[in-house]
Short mmCIF file of N, CA and C in Angstrom, two decimals:
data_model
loop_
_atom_site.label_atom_id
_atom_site.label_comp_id
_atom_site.label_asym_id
_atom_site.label_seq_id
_atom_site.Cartn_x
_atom_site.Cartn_y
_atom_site.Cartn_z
N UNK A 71 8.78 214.16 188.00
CA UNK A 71 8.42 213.25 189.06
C UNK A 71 8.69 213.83 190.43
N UNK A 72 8.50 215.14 190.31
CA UNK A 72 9.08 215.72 191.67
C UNK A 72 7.53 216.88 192.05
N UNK A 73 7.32 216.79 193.05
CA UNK A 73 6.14 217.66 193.57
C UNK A 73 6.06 219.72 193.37
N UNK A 74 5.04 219.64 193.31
CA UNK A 74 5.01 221.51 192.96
C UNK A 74 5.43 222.11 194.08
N UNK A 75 5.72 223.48 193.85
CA UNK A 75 5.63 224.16 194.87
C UNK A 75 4.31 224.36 195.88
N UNK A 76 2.94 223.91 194.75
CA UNK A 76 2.02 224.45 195.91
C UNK A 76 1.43 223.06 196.67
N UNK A 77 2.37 221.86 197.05
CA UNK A 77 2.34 220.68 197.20
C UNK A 77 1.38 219.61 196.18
N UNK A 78 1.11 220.31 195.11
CA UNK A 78 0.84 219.10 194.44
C UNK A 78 1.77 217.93 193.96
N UNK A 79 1.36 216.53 193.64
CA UNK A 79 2.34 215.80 192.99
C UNK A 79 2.12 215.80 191.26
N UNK A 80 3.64 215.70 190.69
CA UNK A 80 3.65 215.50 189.40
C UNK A 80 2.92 214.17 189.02
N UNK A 81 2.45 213.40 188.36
CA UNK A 81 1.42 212.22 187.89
C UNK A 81 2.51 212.62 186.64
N UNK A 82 3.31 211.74 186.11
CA UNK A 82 3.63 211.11 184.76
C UNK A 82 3.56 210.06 183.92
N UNK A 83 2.48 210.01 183.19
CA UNK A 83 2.34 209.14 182.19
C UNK A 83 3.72 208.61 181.57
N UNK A 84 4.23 207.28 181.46
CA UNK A 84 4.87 206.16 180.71
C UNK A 84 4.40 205.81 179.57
N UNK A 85 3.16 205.37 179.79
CA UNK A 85 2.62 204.52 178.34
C UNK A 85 0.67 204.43 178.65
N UNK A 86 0.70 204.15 177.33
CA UNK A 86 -0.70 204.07 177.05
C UNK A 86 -0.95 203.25 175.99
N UNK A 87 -1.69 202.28 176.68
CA UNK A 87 -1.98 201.12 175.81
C UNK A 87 -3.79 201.21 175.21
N UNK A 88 -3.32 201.12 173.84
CA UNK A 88 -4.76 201.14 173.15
C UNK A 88 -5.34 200.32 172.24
N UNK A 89 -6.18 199.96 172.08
CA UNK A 89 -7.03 198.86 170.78
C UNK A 89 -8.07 199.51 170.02
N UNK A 90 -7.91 198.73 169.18
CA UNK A 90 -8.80 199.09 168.15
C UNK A 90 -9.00 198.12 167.15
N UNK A 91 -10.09 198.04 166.24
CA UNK A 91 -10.83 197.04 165.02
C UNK A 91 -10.32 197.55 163.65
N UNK A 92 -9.98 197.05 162.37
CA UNK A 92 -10.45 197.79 160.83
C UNK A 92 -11.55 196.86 160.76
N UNK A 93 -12.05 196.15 161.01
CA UNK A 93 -13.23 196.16 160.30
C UNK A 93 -13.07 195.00 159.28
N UNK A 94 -12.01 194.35 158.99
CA UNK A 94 -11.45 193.86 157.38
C UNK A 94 -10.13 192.59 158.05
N UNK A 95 -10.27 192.18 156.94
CA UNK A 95 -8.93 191.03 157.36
C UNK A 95 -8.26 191.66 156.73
N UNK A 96 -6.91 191.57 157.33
CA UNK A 96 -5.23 192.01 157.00
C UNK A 96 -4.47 190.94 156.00
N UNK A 97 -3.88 191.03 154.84
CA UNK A 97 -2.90 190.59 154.56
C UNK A 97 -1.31 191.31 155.47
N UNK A 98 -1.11 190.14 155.93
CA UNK A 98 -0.08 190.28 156.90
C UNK A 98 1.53 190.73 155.90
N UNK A 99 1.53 189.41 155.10
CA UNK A 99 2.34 189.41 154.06
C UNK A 99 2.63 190.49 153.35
N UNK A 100 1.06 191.36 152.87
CA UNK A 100 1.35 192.38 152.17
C UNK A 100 1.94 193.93 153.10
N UNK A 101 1.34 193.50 154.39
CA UNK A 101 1.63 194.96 155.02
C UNK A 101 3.39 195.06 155.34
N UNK A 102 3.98 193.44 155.47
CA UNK A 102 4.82 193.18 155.36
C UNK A 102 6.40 193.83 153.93
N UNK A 103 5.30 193.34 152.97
CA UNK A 103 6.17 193.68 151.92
C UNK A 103 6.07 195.29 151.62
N UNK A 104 5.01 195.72 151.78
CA UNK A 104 4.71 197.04 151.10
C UNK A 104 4.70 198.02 152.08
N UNK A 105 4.92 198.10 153.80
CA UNK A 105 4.62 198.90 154.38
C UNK A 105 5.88 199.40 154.80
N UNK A 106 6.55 200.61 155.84
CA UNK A 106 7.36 201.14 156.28
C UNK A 106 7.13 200.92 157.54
N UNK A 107 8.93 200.40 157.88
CA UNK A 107 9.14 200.06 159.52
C UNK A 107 8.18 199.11 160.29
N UNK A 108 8.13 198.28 159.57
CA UNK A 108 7.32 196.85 160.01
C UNK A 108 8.40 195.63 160.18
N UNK A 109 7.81 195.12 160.96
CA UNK A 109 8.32 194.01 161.29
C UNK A 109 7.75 192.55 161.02
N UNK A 110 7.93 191.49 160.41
CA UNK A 110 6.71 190.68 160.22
C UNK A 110 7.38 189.75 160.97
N UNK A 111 6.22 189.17 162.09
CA UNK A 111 6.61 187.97 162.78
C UNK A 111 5.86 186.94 163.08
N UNK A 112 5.89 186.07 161.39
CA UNK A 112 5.23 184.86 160.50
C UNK A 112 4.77 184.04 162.10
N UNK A 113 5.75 183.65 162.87
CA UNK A 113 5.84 182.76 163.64
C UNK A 113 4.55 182.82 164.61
N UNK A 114 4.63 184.21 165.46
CA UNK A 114 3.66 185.08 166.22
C UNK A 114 2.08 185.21 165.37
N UNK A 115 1.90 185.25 164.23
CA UNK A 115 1.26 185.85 163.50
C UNK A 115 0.61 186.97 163.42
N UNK A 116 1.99 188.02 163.77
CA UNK A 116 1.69 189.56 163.59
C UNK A 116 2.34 190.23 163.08
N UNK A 117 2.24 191.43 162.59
CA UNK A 117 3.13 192.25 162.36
C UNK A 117 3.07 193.58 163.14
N UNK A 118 4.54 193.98 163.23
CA UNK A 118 4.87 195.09 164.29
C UNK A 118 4.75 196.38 163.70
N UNK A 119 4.24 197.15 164.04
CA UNK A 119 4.63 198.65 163.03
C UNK A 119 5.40 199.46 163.72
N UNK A 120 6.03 200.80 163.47
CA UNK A 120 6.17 201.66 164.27
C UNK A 120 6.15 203.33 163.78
N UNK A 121 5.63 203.83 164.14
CA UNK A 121 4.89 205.35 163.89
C UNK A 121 6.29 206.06 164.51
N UNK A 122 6.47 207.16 163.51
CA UNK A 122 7.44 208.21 164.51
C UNK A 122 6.99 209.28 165.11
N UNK A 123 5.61 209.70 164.70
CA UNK A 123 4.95 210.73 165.32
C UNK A 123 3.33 210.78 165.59
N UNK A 124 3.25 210.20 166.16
CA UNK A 124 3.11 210.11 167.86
C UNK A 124 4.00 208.56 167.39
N UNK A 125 4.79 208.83 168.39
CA UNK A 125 5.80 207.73 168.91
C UNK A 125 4.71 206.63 169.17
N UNK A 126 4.85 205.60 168.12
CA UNK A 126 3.67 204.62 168.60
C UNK A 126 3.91 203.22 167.90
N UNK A 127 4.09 202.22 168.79
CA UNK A 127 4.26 200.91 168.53
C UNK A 127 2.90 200.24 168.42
N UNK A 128 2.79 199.14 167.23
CA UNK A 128 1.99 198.30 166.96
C UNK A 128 1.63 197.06 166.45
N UNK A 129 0.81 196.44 167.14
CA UNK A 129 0.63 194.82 167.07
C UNK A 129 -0.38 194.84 165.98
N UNK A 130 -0.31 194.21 165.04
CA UNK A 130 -0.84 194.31 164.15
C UNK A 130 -1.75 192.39 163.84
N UNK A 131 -2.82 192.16 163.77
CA UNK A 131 -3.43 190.38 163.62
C UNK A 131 -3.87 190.68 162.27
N UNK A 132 -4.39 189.71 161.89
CA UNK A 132 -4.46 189.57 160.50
C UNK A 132 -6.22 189.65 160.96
N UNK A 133 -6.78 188.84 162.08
CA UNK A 133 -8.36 189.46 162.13
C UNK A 133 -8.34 190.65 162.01
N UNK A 134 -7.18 191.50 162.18
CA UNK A 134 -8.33 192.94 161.98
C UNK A 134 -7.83 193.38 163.47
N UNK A 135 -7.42 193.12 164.20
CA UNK A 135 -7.69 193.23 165.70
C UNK A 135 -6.14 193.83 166.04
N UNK A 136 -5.83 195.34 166.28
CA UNK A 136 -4.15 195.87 166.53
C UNK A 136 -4.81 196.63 167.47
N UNK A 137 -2.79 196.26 168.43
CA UNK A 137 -2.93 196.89 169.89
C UNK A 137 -1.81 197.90 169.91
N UNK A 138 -1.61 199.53 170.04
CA UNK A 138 -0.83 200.12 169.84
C UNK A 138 -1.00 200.57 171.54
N UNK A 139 1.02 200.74 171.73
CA UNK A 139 1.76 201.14 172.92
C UNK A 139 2.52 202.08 172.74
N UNK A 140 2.86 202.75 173.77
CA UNK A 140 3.66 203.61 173.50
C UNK A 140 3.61 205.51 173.83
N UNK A 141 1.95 205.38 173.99
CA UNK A 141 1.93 206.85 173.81
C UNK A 141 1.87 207.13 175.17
N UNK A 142 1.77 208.58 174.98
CA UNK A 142 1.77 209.40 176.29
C UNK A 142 0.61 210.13 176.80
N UNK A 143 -0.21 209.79 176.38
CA UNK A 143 -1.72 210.32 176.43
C UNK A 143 -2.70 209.70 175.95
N UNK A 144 -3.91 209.84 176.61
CA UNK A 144 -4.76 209.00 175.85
C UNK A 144 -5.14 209.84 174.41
N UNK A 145 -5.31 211.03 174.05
CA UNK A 145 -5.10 211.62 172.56
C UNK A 145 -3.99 211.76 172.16
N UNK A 146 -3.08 211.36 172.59
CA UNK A 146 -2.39 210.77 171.60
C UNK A 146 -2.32 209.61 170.91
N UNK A 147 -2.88 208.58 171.85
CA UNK A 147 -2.96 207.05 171.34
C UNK A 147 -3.87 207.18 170.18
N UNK A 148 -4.78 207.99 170.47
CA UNK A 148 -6.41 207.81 169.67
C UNK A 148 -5.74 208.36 168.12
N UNK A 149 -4.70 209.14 168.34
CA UNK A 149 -3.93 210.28 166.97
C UNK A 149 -3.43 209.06 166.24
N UNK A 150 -2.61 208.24 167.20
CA UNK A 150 -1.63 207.33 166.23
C UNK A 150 -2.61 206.07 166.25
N UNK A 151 -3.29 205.91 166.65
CA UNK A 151 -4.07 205.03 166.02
C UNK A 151 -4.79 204.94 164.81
N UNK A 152 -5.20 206.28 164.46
CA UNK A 152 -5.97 206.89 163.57
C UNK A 152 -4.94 206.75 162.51
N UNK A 153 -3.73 207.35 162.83
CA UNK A 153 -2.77 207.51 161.81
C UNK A 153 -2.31 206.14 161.43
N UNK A 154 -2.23 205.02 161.88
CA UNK A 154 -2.20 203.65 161.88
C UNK A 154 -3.24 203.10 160.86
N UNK A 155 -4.36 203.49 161.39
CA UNK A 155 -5.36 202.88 160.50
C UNK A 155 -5.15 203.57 158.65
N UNK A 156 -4.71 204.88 159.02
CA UNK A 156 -4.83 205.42 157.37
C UNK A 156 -3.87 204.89 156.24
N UNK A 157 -2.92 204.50 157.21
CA UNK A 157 -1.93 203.77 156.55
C UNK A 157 -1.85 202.44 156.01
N UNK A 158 -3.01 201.66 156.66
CA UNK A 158 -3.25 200.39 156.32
C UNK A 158 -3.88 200.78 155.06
N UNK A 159 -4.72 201.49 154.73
CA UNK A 159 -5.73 202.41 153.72
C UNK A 159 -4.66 202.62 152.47
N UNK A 160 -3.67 203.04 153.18
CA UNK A 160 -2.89 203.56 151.92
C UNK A 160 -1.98 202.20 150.85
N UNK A 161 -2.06 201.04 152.00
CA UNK A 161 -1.80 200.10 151.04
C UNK A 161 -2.95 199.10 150.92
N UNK A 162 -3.89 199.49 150.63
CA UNK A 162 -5.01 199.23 150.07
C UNK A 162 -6.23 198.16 150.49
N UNK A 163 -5.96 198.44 151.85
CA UNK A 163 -6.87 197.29 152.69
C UNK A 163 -8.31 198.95 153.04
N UNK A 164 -9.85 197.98 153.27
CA UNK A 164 -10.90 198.81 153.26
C UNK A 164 -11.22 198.87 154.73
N UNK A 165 -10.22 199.72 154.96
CA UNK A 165 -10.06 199.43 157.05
C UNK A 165 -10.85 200.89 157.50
N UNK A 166 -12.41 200.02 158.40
CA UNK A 166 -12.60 201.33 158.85
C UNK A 166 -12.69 201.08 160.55
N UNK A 167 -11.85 202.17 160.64
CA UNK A 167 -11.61 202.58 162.18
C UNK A 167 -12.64 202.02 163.06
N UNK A 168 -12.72 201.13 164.08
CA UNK A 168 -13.92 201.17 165.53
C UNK A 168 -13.21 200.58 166.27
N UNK A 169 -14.01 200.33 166.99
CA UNK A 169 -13.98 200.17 168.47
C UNK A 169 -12.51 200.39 169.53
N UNK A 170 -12.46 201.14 169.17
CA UNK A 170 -11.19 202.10 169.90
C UNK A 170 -11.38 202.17 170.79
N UNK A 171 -10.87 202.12 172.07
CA UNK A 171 -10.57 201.72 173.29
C UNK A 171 -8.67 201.75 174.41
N UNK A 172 -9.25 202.33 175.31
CA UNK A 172 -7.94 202.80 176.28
C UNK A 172 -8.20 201.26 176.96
N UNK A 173 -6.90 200.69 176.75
CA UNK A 173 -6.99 199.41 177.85
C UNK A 173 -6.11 199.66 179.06
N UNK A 174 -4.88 200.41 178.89
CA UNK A 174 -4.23 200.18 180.40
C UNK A 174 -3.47 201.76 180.54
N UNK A 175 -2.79 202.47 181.37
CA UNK A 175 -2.64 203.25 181.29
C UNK A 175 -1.06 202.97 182.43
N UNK A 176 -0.14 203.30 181.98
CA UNK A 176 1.08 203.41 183.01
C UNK A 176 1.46 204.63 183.42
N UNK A 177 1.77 205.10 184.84
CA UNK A 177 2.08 206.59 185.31
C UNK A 177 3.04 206.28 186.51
N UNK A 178 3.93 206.88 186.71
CA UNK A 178 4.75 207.12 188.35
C UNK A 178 5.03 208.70 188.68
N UNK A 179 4.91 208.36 189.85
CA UNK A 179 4.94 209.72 190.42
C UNK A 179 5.87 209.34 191.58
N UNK A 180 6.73 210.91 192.61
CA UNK A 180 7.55 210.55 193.65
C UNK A 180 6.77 210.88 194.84
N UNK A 181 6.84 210.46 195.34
CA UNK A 181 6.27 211.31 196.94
C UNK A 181 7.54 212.12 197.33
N UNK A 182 7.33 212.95 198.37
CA UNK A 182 8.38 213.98 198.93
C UNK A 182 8.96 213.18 200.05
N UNK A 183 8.86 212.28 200.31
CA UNK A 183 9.19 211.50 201.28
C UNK A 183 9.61 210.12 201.42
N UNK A 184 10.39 209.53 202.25
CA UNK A 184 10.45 207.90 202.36
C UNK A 184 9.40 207.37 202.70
N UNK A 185 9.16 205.81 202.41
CA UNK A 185 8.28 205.53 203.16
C UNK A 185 8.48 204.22 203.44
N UNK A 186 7.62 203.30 204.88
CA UNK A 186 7.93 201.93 205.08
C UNK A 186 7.07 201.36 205.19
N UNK A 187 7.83 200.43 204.11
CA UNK A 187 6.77 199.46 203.27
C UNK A 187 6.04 198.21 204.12
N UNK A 188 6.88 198.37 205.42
CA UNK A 188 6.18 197.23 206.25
C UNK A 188 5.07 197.62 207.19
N UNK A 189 5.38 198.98 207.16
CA UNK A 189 4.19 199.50 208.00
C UNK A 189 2.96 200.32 207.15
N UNK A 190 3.33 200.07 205.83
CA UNK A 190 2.14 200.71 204.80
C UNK A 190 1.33 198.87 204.81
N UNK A 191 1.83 198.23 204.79
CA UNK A 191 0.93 196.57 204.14
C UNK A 191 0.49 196.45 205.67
N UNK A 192 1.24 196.84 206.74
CA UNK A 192 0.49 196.34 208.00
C UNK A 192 -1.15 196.76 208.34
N UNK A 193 -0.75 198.07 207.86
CA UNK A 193 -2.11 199.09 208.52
C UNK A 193 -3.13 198.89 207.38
N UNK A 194 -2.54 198.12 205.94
CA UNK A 194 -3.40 198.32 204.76
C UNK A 194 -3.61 196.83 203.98
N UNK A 195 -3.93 195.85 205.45
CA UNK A 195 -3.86 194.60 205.19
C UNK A 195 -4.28 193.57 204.44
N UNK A 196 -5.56 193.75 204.12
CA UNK A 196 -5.81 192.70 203.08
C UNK A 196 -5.53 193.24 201.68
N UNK A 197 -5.74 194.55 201.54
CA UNK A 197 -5.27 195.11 200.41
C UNK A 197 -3.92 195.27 199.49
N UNK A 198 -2.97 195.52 201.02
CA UNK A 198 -1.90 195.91 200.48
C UNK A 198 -0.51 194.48 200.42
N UNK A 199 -0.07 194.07 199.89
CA UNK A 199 1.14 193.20 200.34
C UNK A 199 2.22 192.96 199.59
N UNK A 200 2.93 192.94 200.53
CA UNK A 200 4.74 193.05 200.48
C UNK A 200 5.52 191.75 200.44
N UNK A 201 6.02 191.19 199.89
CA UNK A 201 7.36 190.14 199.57
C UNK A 201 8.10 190.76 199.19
N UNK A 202 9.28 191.04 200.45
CA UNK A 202 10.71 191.54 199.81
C UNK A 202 11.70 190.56 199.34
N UNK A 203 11.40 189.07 199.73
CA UNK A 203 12.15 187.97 198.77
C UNK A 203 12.11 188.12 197.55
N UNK A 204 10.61 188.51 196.98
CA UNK A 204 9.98 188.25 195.33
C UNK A 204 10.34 189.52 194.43
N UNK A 205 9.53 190.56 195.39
CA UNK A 205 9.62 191.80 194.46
C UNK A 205 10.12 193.68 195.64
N UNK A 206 10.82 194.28 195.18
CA UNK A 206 10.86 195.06 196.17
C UNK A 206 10.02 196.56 196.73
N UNK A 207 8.74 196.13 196.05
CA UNK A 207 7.64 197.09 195.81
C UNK A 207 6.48 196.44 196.91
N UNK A 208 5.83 197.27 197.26
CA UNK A 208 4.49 196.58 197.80
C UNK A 208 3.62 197.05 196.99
N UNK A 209 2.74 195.82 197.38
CA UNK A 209 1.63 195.97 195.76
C UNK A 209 0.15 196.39 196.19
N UNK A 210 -0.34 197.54 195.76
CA UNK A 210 -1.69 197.67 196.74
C UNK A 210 -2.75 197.72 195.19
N UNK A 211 -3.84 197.42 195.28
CA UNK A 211 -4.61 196.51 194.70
C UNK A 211 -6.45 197.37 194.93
N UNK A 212 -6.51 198.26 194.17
CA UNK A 212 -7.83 199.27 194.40
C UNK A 212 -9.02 198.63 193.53
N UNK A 213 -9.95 198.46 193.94
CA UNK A 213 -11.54 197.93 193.37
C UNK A 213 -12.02 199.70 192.89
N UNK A 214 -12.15 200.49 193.62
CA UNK A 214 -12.66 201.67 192.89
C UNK A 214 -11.99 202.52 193.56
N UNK A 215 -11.13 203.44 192.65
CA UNK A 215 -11.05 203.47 190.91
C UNK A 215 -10.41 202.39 190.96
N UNK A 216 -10.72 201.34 189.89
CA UNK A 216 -9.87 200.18 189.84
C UNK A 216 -8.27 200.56 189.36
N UNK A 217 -7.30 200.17 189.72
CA UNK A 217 -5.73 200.87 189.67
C UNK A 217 -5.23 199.77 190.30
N UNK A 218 -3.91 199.36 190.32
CA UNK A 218 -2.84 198.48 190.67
C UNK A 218 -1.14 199.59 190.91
N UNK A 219 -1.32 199.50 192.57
CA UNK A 219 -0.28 200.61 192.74
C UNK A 219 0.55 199.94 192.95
N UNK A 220 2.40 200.18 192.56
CA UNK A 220 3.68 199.81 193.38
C UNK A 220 4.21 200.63 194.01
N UNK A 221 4.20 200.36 195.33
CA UNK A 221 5.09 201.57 196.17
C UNK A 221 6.38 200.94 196.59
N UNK A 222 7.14 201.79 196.42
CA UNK A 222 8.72 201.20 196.48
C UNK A 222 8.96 201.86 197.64
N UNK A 223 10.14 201.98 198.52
CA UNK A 223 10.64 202.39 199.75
C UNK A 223 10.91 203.19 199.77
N UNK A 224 11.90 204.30 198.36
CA UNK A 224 12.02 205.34 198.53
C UNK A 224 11.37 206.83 198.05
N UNK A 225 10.04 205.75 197.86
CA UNK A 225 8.86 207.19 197.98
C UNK A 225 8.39 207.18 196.23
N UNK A 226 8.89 206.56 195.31
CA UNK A 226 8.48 206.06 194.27
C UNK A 226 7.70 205.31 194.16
N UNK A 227 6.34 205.78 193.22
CA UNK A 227 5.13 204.90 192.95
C UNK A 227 4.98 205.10 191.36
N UNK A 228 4.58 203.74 191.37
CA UNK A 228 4.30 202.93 189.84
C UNK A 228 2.42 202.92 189.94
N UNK A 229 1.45 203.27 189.27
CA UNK A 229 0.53 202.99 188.80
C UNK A 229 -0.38 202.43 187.65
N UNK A 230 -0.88 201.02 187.46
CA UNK A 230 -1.21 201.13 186.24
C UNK A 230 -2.98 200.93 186.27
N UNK A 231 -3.36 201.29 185.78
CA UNK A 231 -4.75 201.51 185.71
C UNK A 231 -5.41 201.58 184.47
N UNK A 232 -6.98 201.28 183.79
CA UNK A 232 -7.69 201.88 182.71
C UNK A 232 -7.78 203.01 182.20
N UNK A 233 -7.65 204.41 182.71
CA UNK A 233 -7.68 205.28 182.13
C UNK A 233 -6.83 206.35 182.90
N UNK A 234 -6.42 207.61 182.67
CA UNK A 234 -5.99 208.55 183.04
C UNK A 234 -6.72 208.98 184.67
N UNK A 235 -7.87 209.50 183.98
CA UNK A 235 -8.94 209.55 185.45
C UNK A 235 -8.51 208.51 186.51
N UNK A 236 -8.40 207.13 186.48
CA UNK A 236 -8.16 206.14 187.65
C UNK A 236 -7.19 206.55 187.72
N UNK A 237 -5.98 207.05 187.41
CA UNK A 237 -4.69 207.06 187.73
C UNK A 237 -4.60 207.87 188.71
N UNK A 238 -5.60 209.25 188.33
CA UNK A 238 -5.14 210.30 189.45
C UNK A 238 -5.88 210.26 190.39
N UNK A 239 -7.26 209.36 190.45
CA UNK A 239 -8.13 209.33 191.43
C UNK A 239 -7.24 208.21 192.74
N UNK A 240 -6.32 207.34 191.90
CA UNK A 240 -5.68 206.28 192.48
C UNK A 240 -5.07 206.92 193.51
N UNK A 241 -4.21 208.05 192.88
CA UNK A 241 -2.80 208.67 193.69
C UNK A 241 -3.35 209.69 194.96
N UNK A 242 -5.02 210.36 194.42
CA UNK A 242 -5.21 211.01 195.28
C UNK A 242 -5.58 209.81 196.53
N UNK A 243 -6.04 208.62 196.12
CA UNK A 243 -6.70 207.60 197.72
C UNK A 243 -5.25 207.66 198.13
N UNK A 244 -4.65 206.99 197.60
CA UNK A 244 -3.28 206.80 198.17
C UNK A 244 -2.72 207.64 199.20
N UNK A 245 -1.90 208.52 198.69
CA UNK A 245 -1.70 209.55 199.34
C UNK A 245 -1.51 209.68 200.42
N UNK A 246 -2.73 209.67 201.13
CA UNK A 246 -3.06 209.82 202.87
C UNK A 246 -2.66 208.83 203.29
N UNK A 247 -2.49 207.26 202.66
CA UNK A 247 -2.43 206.50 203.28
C UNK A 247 -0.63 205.52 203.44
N UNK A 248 0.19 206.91 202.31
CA UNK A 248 1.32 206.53 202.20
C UNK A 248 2.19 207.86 203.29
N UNK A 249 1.70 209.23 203.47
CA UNK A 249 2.03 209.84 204.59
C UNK A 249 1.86 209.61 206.19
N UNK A 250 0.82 208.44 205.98
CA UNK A 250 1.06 207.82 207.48
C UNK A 250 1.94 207.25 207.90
N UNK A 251 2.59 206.53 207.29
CA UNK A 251 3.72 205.50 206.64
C UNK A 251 5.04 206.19 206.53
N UNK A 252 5.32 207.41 206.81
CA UNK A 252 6.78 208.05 205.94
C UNK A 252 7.55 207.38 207.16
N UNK A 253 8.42 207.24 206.59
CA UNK A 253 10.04 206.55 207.39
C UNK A 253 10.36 208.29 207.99
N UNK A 254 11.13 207.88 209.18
CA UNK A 254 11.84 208.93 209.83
C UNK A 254 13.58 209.43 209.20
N UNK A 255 13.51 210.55 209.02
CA UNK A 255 14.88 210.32 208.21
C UNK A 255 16.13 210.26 209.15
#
């Protein structure tokens, strides 16, 4: 989370949220009884899985319909998803893989600098806004690339966006408009 030597910024992926279909209704019960590192939660009506390689958490519905978190890439999500689905296979449901899909993508990166947050929402007004009662981030809010940035005060930014691409297209708009802004040290 710290910038290159040849002033680029590091962009680090957190998480990557992904979906996908089998195709088939789930016995919940059975993935329950017969599967590894599941969680069944009757109440919710899901069950949780969890993959150790690709590190990958999963929501599992009985339509058919699981949302896996966790990864660090979008091929990786697509890996443990895949690997998700084979496993449903292996306890004997006729699950075929579709509609796979990147829904959200989490990344932070540092800037080399402070910055003030009252004079980033001033100059970036309808877009950008700040409640330091509520939250201590200002929240700036992009239509294209669509992205949802948090910039915090001491030069830490939170991004979450649809895909990888918005993330870095996000950080490059940004950017210019958070070095106008640096606090004096």
């Amino acid at each position: 989370m710290e910038s290159n030597n040849e002033g680029e910024l590091d962009i680090i992926i957190s998480n990557v949220v992904a979906t996908f279909r089998t195709r088939c209704h789930l016995n919940l019960r059975t993935i329950a009884l017969e599967g590894n590192n599941v969680i069944y939660k009757p109440e919710q009506g899901t069950v949780t899985m969890k993959l150790r390689k690709p590190r990958i958490t999963a929501n599992i519905w009985s339509s058919g319909k699981i949302i896996c978190t966790g990864a660090s890439s979008e091929d990786e999500a697509k890996l443990g998803a895949r690997r998700l689905a084979r496993c449903l296979q292996k306890l004997g449901f006729k699950v075929k893989f579709s509609a796979f899909k990147v829904v959200n993508v989490m990344a932070g990166c540092s800037m080399p600098f402070k910055i003030s947050l009252i004079d980033f929402t001033k100059k970036n007004r309808p877009i950008a806004t700040y409640e330091p009662e509520l939250h201590p981030a200002a929240m700036y809010t992009m239509r294209q690339p669509k992205a949802t940035i948090k910039v915090f005060s001491t030069g830490s930014v939170t991004i979450l966006g649809p895909s990888v691409d918005n993330v870095a297209a996000a950080v490059q708009h940004v950017y210019p408009l958070l070095s106008e802004c640096r606090r004096p040290l």
